Coordinates of C-alpha atoms in Angstrom, one line a residue:
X1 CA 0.2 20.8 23.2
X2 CA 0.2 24.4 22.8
X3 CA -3.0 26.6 22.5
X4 CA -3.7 29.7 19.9
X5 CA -4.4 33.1 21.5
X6 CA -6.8 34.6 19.2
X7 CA -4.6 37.9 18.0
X8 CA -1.5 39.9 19.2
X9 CA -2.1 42.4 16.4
X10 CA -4.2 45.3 19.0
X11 CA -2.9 44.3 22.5
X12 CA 0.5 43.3 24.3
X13 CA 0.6 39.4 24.5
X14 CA 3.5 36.6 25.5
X15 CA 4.7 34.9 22.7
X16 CA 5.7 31.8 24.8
X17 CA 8.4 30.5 21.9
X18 CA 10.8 29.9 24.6
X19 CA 11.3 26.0 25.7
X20 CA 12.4 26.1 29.4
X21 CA 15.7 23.4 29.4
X22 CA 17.2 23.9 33.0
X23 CA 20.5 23.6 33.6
X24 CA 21.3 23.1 30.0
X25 CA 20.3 25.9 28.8
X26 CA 24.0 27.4 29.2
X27 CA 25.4 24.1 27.1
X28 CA 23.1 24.6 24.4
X29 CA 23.2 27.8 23.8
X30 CA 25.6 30.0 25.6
X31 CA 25.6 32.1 28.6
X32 CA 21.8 33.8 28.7
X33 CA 19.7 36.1 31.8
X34 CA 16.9 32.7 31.9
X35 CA 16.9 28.9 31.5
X36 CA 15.0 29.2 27.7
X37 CA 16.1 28.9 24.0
X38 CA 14.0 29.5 21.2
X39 CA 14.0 28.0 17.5
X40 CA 16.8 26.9 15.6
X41 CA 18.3 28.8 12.8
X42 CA 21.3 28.7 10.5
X43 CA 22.8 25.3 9.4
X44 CA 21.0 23.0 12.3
X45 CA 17.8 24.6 12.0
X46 CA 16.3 21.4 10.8
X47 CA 18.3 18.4 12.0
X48 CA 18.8 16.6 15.0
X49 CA 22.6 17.6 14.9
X50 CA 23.2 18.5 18.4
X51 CA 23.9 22.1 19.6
X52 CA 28.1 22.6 19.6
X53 CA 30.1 25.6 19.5
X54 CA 29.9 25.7 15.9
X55 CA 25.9 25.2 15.7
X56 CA 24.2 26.4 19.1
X57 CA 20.8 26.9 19.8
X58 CA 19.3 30.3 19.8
X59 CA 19.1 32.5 22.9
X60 CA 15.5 34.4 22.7
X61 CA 15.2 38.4 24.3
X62 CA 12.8 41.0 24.9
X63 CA 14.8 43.1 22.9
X64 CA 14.5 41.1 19.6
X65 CA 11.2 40.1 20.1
X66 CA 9.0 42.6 23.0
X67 CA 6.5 39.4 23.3
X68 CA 9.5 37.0 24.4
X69 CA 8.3 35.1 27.6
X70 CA 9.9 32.1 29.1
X71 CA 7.6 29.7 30.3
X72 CA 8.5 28.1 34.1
X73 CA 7.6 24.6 32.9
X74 CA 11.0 22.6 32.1
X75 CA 11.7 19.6 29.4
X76 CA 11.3 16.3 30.8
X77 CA 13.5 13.4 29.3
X78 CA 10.7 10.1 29.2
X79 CA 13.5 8.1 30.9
X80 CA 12.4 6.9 34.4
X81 CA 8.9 7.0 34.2
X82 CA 9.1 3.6 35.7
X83 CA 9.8 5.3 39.0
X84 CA 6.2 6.1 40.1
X85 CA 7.5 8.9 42.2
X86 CA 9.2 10.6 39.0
X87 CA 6.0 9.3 36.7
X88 CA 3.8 10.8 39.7
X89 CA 5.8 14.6 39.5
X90 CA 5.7 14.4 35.6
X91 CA 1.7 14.2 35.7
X92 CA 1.5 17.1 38.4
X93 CA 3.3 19.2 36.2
X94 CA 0.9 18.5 33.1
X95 CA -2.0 19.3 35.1
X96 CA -0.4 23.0 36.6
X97 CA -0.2 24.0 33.4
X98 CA -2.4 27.2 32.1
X99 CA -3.7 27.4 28.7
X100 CA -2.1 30.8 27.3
X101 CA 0.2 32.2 24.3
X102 CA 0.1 31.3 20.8
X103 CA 1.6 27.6 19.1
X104 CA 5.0 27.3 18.1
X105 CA 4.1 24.3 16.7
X106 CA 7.8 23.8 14.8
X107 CA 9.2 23.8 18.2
X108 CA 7.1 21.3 19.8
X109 CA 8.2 19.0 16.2
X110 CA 11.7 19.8 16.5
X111 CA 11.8 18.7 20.4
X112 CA 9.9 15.8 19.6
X113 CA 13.0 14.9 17.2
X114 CA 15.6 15.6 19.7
X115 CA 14.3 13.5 22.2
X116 CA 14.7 10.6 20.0
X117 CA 17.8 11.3 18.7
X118 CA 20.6 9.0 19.6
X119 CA 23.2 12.2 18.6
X120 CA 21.4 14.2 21.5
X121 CA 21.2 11.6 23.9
X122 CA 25.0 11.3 23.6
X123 CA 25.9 15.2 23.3
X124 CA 23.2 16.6 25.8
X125 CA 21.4 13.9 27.9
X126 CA 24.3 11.9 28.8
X127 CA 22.9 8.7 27.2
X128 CA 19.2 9.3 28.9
X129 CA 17.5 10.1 25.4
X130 CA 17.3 7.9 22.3
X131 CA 18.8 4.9 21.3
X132 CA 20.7 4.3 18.4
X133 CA 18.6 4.0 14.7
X134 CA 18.1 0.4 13.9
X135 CA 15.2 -1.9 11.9
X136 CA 14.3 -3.5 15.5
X137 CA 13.7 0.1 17.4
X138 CA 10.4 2.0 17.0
X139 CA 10.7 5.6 17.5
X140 CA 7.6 7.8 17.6
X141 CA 6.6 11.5 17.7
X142 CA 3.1 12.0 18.9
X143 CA 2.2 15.9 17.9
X144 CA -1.1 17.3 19.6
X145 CA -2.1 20.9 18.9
X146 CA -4.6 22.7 17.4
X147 CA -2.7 23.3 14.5
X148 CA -2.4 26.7 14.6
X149 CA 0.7 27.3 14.4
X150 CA 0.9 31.3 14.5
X151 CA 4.1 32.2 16.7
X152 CA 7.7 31.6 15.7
X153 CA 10.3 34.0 17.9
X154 CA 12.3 35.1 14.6
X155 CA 10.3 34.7 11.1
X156 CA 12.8 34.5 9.2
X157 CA 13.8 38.3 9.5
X158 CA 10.1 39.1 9.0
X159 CA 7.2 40.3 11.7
X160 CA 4.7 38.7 11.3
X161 CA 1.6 39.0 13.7
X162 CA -1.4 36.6 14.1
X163 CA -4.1 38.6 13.4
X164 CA -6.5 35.6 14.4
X165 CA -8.0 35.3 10.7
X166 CA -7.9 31.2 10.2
X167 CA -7.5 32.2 6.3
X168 CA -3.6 32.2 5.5
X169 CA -4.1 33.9 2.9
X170 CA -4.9 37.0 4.8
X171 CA -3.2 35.7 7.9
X172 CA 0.9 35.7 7.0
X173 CA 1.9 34.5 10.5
X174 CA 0.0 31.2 9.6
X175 CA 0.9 30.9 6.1
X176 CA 3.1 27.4 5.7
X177 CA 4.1 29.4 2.2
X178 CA 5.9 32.4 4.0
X179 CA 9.8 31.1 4.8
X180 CA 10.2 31.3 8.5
X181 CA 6.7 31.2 10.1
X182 CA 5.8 28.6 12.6
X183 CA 3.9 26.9 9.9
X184 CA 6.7 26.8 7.3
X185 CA 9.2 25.4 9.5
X186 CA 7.1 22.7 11.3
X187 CA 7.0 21.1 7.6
X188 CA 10.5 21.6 6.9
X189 CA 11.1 19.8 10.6
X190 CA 8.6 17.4 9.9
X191 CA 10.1 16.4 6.3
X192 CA 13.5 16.0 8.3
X193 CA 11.6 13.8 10.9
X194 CA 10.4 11.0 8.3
X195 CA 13.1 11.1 6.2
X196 CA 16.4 11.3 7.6
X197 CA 16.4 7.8 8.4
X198 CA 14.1 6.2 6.0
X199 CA 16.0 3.3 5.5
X200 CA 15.4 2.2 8.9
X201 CA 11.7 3.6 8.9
X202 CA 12.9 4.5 12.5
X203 CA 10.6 7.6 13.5
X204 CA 6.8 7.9 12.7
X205 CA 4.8 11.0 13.2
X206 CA 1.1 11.0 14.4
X207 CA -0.1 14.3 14.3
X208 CA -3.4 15.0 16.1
X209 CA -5.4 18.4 15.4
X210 CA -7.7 19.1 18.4
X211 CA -10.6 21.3 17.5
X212 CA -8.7 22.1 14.4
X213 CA -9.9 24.2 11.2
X214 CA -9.7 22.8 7.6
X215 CA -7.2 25.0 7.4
X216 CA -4.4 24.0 9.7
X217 CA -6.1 20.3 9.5
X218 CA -4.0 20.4 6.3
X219 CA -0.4 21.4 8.0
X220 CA -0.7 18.4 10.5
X221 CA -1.8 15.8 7.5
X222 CA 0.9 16.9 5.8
X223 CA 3.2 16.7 8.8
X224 CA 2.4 13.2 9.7
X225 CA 3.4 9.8 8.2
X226 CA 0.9 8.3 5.9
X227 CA -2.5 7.7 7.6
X228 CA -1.4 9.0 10.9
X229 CA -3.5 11.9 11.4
X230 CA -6.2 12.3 13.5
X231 CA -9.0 14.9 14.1
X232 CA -10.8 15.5 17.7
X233 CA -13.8 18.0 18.6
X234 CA -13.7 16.8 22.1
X235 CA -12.2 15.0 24.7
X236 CA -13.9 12.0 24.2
X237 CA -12.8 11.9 21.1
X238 CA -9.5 13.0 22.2
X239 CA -9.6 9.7 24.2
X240 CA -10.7 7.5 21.4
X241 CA -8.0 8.9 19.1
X242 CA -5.1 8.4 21.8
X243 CA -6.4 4.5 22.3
X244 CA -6.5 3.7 18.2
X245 CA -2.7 5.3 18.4
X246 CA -1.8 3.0 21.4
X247 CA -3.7 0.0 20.0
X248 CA -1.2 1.0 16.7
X249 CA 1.7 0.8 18.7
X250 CA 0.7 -2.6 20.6
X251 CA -0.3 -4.2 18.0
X252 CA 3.2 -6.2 17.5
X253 CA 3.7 -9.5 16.8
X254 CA 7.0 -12.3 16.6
X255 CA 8.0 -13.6 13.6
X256 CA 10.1 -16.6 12.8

């Protein structure tokens, strides 16, 4: 989850579109001054082909963008969370973590798809990410934000600045409707999301908007599978909502 700052448009600000990815960094995306990537452009942008010479990920810089930060929090692979020293670590690191920057939301989506993608897990995680598609394997993208989505590292050639109005119609950086904001491409990553394997129903979105307005409420409903979004004003409704998805997920049963 990612939280809105309320305008970059009349003081300096961090962006925070970088994703921190440690020791990879170099193998996804070249030779680079920090551990961080940004979004995906050009043929890859919205896929879960993994990063090659061909198709690497994109490098971010002060220089393109001035509001470029890379934040000290690295990606996690979900794969030994049995280990309650590993499990332990991964909660500590949750709870260091400042609330600051604007939402890349599309990032958040289009990690949330690598993760799960057998083609990463081969390429990049050396067999520690997703299993291969199949009717028996559940795959599951849980995306909490508030829905604003207002930063994206390279707009699509535009600049586009939240100016912290929740209208898009007077706000471009939020407008799902502009080609390359945050907005626009966590739909297009989304879209990719539920149907690239459709046949297989293998990966379900649940999007949750935490204190969300109407109008980013309507991004994340759009972004989610049928009847998988949820709304929460609070955290005990934030608790509620995260038990209905878990009692979802549980909620399996053998047939003969």
């Amino acid at each position: 989850m990612a939280r809105r700052q309320d305008s970059c448009a009349s003081r300096s600000c961090h962006t925070r579109v970088g994703v921190n990815v440690g020791g990879l960094a170099n193998s996804l995306a070249g030779s680079g001054t920090d551990a961080c990537i940004v979004g995906r452009y050009g043929s890859g942008s919205y896929t879960d082909q993994a990063p090659s010479f061909a198709s690497r990920m994109t490098r971010g810089s002060l220089a393109q963008n001035p509001g470029y930060f890379c934040p000290s929090a690295p990606v996690i692979p979900l794969t030994d969370l049995h280990d309650s020293a590993v499990r332990n670590s991964f909660k500590a690191q949750i709870q260091a973590m400042a609330v600051g920057g604007g939402t890349a939301g599309h990032i958040g989506a289009a990690w949330g798809y690598y993760m799960l993608s057998p083609t990463w897990s081969s390429a990049v995680f050396q067999n520690g990410g997703g299993r291969n598609y199949a009717p028996n394997v559940r795959k599951i993208v849980v995306l909490l934000t508030d829905g604003i989505f207002n930063t994206a590292f390279n707009n699509g050639g535009g600049n586009y600045v939240d100016n912290g109005n929740p209208d898009p119609a007077l706000n471009p950086a939020i407008d799902p409707q502009v080609p390359g904001t945050a907005a626009n491409q966590a739909l297009r990553i989304c879209d990719a999301i539920k149907t690239a394997t459709a046949a297989d129903s293998a990966i379900t979105i649940y999007s949750v908007g935490f204190t969300t307005p109407p109008s980013a409420e309507a991004i994340l409903r759009s972004c989610a599978s049928p009847g998988n979004f949820y709304s929460a004003d609070d955290s005990a409704a934030l608790s509620a909502t995260f038990r209905s998805i878990s009692s979802a997920l549980t909620n399996l049963r053998v047939t003969g």
